[in-house]
Short mmCIF file of C-alpha atoms in Angstrom, two decimals:
data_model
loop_
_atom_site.label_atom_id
_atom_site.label_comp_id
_atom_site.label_asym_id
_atom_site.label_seq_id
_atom_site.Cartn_x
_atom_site.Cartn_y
_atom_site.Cartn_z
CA UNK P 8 -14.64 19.38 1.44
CA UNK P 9 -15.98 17.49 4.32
CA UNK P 10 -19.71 16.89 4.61
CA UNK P 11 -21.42 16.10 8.46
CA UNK P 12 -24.92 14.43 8.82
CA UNK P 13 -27.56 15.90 10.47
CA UNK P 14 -31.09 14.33 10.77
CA UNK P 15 -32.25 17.48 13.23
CA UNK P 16 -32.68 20.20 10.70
CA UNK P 17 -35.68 22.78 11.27
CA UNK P 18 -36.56 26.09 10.18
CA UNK P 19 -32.77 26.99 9.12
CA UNK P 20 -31.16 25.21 12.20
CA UNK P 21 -28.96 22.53 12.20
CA UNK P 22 -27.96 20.62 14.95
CA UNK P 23 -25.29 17.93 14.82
CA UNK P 24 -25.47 15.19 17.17
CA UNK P 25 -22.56 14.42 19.81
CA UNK P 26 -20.12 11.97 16.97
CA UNK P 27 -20.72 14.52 14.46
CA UNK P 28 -20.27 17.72 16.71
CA UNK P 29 -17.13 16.14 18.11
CA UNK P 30 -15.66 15.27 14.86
CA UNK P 31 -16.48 18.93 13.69
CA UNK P 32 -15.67 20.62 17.00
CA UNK P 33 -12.56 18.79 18.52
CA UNK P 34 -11.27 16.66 15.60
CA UNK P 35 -11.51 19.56 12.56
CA UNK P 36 -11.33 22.31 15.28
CA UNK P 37 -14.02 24.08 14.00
CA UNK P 38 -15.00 27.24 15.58
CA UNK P 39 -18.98 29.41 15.98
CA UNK P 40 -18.72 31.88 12.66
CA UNK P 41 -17.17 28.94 10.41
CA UNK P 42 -18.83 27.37 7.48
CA UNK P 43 -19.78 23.46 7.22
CA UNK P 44 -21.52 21.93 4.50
CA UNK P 45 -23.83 19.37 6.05
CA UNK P 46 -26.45 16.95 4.53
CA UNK P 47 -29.27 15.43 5.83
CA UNK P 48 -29.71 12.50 3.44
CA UNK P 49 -32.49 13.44 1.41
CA UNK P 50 -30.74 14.99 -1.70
CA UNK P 51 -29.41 18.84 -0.59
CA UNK P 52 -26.40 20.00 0.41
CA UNK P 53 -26.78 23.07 3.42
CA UNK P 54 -23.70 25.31 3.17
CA UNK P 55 -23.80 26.56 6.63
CA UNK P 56 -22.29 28.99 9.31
CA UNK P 57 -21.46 27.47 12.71
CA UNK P 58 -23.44 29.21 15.64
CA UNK P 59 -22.50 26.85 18.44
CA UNK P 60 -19.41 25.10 18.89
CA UNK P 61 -20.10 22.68 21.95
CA UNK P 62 -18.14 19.64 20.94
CA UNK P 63 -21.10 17.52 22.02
CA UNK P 64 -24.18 19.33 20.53
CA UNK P 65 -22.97 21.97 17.79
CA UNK P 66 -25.40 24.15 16.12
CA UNK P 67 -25.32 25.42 12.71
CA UNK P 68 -27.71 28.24 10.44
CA UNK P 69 -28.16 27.56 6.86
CA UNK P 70 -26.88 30.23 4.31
CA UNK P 71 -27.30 28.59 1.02
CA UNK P 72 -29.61 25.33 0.23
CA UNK P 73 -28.17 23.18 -3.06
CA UNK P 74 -30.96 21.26 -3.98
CA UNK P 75 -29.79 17.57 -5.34
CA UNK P 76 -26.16 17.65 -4.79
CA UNK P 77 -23.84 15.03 -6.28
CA UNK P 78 -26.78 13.51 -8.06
CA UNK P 79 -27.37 11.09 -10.60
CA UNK P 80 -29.96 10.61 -13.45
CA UNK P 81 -31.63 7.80 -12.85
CA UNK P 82 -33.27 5.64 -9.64
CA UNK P 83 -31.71 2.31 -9.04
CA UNK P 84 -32.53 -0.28 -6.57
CA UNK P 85 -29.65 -3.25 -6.36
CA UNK P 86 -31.49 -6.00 -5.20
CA UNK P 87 -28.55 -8.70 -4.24
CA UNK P 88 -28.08 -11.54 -1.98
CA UNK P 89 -25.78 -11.46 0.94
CA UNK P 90 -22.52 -13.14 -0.01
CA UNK P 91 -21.79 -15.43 2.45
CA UNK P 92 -18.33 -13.12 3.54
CA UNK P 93 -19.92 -10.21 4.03
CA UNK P 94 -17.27 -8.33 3.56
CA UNK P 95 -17.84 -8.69 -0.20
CA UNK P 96 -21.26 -7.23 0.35
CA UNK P 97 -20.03 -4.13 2.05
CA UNK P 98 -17.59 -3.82 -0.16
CA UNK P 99 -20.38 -3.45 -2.74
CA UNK P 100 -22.76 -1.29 -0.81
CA UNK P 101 -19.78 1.04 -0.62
CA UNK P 102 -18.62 1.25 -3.86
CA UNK P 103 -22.21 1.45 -5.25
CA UNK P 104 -22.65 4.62 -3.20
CA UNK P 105 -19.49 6.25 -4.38
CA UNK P 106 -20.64 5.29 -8.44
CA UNK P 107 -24.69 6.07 -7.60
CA UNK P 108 -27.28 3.57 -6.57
CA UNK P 109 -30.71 4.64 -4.20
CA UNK P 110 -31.19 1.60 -2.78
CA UNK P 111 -29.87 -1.51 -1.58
CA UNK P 112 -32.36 -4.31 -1.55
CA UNK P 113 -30.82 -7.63 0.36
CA UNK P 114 -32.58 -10.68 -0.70
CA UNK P 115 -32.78 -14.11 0.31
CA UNK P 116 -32.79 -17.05 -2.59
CA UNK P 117 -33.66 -19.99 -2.06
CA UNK P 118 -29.86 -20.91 -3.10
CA UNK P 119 -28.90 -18.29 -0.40
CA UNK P 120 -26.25 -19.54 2.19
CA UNK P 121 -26.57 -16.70 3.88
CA UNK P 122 -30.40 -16.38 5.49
CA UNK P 123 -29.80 -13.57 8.14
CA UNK P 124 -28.17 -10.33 7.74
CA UNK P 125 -27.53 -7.12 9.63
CA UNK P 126 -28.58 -4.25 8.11
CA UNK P 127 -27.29 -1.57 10.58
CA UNK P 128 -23.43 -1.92 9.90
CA UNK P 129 -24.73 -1.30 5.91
CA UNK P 130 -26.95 1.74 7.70
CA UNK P 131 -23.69 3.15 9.08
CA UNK P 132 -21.28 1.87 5.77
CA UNK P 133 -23.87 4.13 3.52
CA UNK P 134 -23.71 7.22 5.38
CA UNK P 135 -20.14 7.43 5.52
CA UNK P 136 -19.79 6.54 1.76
CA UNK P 137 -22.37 9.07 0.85
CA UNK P 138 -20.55 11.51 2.76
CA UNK P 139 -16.67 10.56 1.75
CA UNK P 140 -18.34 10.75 -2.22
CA UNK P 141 -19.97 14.27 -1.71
CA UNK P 142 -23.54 12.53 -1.86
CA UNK P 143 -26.71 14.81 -0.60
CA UNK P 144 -29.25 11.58 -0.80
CA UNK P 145 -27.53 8.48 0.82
CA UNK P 146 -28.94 5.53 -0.53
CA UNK P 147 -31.88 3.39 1.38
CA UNK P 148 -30.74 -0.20 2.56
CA UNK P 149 -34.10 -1.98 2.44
CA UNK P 150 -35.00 -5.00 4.98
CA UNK P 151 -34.38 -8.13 4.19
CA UNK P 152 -36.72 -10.11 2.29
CA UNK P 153 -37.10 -13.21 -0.38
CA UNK P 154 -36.31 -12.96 -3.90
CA UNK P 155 -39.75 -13.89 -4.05
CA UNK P 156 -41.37 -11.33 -1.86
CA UNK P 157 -39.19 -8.87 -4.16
CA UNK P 158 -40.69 -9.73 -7.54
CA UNK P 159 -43.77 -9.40 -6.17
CA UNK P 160 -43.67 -5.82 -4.55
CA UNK P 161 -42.12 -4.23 -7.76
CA UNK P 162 -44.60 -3.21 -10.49
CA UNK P 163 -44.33 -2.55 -14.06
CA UNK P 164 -43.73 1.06 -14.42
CA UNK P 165 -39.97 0.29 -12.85
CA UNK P 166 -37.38 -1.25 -15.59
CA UNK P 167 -36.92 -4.60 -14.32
CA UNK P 168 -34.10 -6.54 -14.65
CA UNK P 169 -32.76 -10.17 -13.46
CA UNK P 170 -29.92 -11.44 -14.15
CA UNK P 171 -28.88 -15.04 -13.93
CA UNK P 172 -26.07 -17.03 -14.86
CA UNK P 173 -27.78 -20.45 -16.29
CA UNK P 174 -27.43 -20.33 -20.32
CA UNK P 175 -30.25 -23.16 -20.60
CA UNK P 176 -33.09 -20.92 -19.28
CA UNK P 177 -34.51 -18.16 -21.43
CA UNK P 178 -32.40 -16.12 -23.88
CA UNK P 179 -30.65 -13.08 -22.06
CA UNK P 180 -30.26 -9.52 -23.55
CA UNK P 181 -26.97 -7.53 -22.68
CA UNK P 182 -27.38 -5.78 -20.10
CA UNK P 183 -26.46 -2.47 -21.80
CA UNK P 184 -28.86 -2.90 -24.21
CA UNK P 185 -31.86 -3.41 -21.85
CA UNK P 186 -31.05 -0.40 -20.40
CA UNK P 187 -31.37 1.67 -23.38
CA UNK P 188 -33.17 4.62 -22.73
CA UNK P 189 -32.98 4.19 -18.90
CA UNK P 190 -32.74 7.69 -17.86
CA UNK P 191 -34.63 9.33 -15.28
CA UNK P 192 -36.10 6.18 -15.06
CA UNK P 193 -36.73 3.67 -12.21
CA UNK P 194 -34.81 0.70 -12.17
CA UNK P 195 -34.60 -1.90 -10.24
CA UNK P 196 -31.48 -5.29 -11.27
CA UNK P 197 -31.92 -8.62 -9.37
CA UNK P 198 -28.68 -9.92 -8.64
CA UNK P 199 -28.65 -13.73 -7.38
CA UNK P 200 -26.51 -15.69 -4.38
CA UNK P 201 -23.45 -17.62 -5.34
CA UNK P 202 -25.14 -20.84 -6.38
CA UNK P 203 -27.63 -18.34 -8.66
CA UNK P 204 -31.39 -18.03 -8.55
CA UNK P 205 -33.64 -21.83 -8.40
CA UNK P 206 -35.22 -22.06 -11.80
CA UNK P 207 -37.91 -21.55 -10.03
CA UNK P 208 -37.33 -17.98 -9.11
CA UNK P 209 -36.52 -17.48 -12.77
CA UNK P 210 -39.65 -18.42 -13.56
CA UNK P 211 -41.34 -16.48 -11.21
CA UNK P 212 -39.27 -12.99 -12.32
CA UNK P 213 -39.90 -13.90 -15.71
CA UNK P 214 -44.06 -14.12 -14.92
CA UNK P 215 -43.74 -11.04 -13.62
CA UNK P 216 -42.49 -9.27 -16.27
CA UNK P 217 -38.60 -8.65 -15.30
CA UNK P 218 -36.28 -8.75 -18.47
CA UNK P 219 -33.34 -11.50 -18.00
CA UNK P 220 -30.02 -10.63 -19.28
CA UNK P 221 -26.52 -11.35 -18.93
CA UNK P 222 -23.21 -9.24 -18.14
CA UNK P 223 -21.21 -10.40 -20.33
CA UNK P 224 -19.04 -13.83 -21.02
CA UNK P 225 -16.38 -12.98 -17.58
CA UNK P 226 -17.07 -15.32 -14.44
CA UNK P 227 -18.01 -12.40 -11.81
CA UNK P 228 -18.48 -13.35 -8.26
CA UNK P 229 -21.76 -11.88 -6.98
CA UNK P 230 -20.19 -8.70 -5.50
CA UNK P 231 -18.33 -8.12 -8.41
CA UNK P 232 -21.92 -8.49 -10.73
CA UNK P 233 -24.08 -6.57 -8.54
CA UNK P 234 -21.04 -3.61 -8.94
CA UNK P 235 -21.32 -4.14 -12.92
CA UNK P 236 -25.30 -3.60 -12.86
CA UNK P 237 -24.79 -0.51 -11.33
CA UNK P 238 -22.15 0.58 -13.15
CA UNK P 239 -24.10 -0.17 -16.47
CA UNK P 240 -26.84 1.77 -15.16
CA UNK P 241 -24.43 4.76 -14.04
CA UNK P 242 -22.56 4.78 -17.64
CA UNK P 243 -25.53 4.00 -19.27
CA UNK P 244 -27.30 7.42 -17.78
CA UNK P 245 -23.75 9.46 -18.08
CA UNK B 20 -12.72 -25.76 -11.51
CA UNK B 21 -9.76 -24.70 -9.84
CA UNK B 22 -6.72 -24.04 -11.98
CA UNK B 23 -3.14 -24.75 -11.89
CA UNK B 24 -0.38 -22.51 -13.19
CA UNK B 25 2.84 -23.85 -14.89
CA UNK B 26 5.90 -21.68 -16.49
CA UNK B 27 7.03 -25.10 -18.05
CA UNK B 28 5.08 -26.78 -20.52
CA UNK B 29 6.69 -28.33 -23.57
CA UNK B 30 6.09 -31.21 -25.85
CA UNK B 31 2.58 -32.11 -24.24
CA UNK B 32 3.92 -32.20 -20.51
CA UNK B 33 3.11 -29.83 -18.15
CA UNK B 34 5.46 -29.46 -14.52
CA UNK B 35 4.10 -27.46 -11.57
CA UNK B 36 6.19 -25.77 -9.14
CA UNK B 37 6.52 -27.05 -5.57
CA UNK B 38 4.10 -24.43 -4.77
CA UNK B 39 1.37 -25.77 -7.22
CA UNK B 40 2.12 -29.33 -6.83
CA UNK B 41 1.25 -28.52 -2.93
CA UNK B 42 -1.48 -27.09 -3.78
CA UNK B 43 -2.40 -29.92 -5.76
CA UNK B 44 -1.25 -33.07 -4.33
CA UNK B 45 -0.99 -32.02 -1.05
CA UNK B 46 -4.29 -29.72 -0.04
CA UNK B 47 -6.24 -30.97 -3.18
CA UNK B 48 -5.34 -34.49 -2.81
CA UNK B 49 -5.24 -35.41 -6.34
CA UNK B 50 -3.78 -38.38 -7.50
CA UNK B 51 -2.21 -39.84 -10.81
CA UNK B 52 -4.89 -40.53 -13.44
CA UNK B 53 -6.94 -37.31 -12.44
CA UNK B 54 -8.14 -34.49 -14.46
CA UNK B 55 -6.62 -30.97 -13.83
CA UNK B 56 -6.74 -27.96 -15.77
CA UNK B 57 -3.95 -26.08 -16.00
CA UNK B 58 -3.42 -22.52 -17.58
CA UNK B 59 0.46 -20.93 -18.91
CA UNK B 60 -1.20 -17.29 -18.58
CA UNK B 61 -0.72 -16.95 -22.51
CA UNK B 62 -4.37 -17.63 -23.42
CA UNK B 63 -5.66 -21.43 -23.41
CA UNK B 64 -6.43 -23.70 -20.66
CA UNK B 65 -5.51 -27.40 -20.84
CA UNK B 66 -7.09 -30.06 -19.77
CA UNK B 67 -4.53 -32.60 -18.54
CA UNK B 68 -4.24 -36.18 -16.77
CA UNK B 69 -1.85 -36.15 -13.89
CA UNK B 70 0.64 -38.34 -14.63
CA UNK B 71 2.91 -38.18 -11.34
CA UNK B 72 1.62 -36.83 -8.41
CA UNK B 73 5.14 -36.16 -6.67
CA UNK B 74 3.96 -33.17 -4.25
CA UNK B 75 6.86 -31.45 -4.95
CA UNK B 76 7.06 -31.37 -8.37
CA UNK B 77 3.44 -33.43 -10.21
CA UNK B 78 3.35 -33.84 -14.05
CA UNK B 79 0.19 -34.07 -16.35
CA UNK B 80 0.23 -34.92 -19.94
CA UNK B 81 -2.47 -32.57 -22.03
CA UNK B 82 -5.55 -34.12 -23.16
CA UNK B 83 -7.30 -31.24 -24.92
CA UNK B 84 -6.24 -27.46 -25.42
CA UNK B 85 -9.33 -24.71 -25.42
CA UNK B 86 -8.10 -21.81 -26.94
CA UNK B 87 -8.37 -18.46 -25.92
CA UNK B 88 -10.54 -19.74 -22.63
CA UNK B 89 -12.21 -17.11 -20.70
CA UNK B 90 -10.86 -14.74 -22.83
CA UNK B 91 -12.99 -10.43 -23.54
CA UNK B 92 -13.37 -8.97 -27.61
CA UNK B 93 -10.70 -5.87 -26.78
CA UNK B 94 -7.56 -5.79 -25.85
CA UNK B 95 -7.28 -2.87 -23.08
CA UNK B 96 -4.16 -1.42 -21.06
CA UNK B 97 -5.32 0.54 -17.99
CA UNK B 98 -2.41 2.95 -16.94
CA UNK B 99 -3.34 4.32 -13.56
CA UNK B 100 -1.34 5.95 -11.37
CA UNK B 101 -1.24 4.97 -8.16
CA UNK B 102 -2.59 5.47 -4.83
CA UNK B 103 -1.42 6.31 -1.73
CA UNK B 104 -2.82 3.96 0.11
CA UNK B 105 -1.66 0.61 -1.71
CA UNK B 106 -4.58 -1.90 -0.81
CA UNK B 107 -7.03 0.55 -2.91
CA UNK B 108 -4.26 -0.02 -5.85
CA UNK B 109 -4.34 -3.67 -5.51
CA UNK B 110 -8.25 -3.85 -5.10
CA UNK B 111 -8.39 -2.34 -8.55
CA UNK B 112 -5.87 -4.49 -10.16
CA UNK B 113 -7.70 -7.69 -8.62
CA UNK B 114 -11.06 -6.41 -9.75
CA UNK B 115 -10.10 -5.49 -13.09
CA UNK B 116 -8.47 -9.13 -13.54
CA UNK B 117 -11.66 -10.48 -12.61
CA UNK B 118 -13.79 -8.09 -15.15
CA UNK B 119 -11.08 -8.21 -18.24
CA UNK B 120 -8.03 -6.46 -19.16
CA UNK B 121 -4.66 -7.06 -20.44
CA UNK B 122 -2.05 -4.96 -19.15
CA UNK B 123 -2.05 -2.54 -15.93
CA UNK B 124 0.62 0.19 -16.47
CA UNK B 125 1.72 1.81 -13.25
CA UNK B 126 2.34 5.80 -14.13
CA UNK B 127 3.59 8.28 -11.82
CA UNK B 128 2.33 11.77 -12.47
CA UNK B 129 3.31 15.10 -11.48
CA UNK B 130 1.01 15.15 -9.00
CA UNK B 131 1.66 11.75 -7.91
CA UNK B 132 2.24 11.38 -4.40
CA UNK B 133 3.48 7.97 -4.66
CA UNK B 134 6.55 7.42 -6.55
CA UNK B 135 7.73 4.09 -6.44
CA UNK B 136 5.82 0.94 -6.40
CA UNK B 137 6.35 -2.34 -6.21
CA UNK B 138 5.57 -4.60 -8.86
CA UNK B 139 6.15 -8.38 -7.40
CA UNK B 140 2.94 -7.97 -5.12
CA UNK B 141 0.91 -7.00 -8.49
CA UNK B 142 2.28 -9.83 -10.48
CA UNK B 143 1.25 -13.11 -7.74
CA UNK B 144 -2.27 -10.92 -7.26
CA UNK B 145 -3.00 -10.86 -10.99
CA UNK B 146 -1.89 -14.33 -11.23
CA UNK B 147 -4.46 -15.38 -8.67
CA UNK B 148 -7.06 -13.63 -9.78
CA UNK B 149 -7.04 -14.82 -13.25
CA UNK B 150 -7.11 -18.37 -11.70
CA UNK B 151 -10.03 -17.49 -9.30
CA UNK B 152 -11.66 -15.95 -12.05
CA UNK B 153 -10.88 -18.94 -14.77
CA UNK B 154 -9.09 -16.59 -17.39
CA UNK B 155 -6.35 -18.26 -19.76
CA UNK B 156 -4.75 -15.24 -20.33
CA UNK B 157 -2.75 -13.44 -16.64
CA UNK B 158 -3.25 -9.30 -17.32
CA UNK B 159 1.06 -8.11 -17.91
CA UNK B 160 2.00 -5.66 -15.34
CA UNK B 161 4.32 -3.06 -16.93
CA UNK B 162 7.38 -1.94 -15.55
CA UNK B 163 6.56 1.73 -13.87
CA UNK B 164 7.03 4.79 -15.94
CA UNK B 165 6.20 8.29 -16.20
CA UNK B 166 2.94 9.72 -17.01
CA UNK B 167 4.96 11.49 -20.00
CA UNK B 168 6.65 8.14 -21.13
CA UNK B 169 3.11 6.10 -21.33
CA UNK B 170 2.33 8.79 -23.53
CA UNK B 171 5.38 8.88 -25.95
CA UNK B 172 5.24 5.60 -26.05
CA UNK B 173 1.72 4.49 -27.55
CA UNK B 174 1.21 5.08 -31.47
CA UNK B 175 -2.47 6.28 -33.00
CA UNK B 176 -3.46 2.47 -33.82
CA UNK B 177 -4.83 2.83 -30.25
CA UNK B 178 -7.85 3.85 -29.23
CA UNK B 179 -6.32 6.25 -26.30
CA UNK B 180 -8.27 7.46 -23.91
CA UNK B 181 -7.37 10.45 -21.06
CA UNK B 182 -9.87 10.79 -18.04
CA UNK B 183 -9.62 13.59 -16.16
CA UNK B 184 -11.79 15.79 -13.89
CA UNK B 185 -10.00 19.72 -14.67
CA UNK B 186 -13.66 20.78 -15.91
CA UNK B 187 -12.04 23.84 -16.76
CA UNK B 188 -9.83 21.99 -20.17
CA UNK B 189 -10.73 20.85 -22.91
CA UNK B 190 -14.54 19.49 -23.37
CA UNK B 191 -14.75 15.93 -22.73
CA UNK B 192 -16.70 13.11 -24.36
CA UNK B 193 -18.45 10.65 -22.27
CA UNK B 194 -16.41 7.41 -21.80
CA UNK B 195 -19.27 5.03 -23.75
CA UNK B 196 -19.27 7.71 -26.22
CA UNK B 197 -15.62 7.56 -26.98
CA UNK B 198 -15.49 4.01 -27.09
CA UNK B 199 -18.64 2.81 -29.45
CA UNK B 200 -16.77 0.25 -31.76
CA UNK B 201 -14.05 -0.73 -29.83
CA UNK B 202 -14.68 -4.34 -30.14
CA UNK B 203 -11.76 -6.88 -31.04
CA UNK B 204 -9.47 -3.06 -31.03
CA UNK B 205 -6.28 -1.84 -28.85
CA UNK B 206 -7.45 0.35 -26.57
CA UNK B 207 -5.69 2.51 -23.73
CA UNK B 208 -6.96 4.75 -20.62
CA UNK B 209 -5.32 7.12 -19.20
CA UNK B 210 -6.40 7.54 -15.18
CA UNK B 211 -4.69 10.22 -12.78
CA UNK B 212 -3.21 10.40 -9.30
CA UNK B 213 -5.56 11.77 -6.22
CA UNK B 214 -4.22 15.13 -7.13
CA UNK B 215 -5.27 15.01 -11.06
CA UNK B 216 -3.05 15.52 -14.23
CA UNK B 217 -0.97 18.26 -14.41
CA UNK B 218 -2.12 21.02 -17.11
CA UNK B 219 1.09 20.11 -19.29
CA UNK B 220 0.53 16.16 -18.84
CA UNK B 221 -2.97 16.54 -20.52
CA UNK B 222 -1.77 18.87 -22.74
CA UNK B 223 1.06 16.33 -23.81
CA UNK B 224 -2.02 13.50 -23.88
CA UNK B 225 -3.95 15.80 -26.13
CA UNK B 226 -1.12 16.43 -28.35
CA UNK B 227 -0.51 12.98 -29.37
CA UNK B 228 -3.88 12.27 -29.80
CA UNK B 229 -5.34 10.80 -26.60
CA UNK B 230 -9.81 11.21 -27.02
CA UNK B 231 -10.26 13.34 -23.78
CA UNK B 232 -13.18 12.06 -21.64
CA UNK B 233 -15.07 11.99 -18.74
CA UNK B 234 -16.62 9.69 -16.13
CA UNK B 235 -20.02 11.08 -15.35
CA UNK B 236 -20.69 13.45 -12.29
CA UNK B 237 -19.96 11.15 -9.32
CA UNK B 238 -16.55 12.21 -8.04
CA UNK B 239 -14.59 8.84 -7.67
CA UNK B 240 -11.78 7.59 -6.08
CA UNK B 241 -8.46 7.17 -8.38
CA UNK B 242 -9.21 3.38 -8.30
CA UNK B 243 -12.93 3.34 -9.15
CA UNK B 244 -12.47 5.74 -11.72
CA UNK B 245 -10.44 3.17 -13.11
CA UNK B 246 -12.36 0.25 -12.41
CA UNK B 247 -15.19 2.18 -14.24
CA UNK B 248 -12.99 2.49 -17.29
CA UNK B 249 -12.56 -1.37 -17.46
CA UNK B 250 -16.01 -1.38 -16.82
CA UNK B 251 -17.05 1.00 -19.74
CA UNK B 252 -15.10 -0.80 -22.39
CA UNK B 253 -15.82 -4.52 -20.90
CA UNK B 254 -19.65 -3.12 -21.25
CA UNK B 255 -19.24 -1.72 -24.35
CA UNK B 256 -17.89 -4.52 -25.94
CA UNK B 257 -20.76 -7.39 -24.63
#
């Protein structure tokens, strides 16, 4: 099955935009009177019939709406620093998509290397992940913003969790077993830069009431941790 | 830390191949009367004092020997068959080197589409990534066999596990489910080609006792699914 994007979708019309209608049109040859599953991002899948085939504007009418399609049971943020190749971090945005994450959160610690990051290759990395995975919601990359700013605009109703590499700060819970009971909950895992969080950050997550915990006694680079969280999230929910 | 890797250690002395001693002499510039740490891919790291810092062939006497360094509570083998496209293969065995396992067991299935692979590439990519990722112990790649063979071939002393996504067999347990207490055990999944298992490969699994299971409802690639299985049982087991 192959999924196209719309973001024009009104009263039961769909109209793809000129990449999309192409790829549809001239690359998949569809024809008017064939069916296309599109998504718009939000959660549904829209089985559709194809009304117009103009390879640079097609138009579609929805026959069936599937409300939350290829969704998971929980809502997780990844908030993680840029790598400083950030072809790590892609790598992660786009196999979080494919396992199930609903937002990607890039942060800036004050051990950061990185300081500046683009968010609109991730914008574009997303939506085809969401689509190659058979994903109606594709996940939110937020703007960039300190680790600092981040503690402070997440409250207490969302499971918070940091974790941090330093064994001489407070004691760490697994991260499995913080997330007991973590379905259909909101979640939100604060993953740190290579050179990990400043104590001071630590201190500040702490404050606010974010859980600290550890994943496990492997060396993972920062990519490969942020993956983990959401994978203990995912299996933890499964 | 970066480590060294040497075949040939006897008696207290470790040799490094001209390719390590490069690496070491050469790039690194160390010198005799240095520390280097030095792994045999068996388990321990040693600690060592360079004792001749030829940079075609340096020696180091061992100072200290730390035991099973780096080293996960399970001992898993991860037979996966594998993908067309090669890179996503080696991805997964890098990544999984980096999380914990011990053995990766190329199977070809009846649905495989690829039927040979190559082993050498594997073997110098799990070999660098247990040095990247500080492991004393380098993951064995099995020789390639059949689907049918891995299955014959493993005894009930092993927790076996077969994922597969036919929703339509036999009902399958969560993986975290099937895997609660199997710390310090032997434990083996089973993950299919692109196209699935054929009905008469899980039907052999089943038959010999392999726990059917599945991966939650995001549909993943062959080589996430996998890396989620290392995942699961690295998870399970911290």
């Amino acid at each position: 099955m192959e999924l196209f994007y719309s973001s024009d979708i009104h009263d039961g019309i769909v109209r793809l935009d000129p990449e999309e209608s192409g790829h549809c049109v001239r690359v998949l040859r569809h024809r008017a009177g064939d069916e296309i599953s599109v998504i718009d991002g939000t959660g549904p899948l829209y089985r559709c019939r194809l009304t117009g085939d103009n390879p640079r504007g097609a138009v579609a009418e929805i026959v069936e709406t599937l409300p939350a399609f290829g969704a998971h049971p929980y809502r997780l943020t990844l908030a993680v620093c840029p790598t400083k190749n950030i072809d790590r971090y892609e790598w992660f945005v786009e196999k979080a998509t494919e396992i199930g994450v609903d937002a990607i959160a890039p942060v800036i610690g004050d051990h950061s290397e990185r300081k500046v990051l683009r968010t609109d290759r991730l914008e574009r990395l997303v939506l085809s992940a969401a689509k190659q995975s058979l994903k109606g919601s594709i996940p939110r990359i937020l703007p960039p913003q300190s680790v600092r700013e981040l503690i402070a605009g997440s409250g207490p109703e969302t499971l918070r969790l940091i974790a941090y590499c330093d064994e001489s700060l407070p004691q760490r819970t697994g991260i499995v077993e913080a997330l007991a009971d973590c379905r259909e909950r909101d979640i939100t895992v604060l993953i740190g830069p290579e050179g990990d969080f400043s104590p001071a950050e630590v201190a500040a997550a702490l404050e606010a009431g974010f859980v600290p915990v550890h994943l496990g006694p492997s060396r993972l680079r920062t990519e490969t941790a942020a993956l983990t969280a959401v994978q203990a999230v995912y299996l933890s929910c499964i």
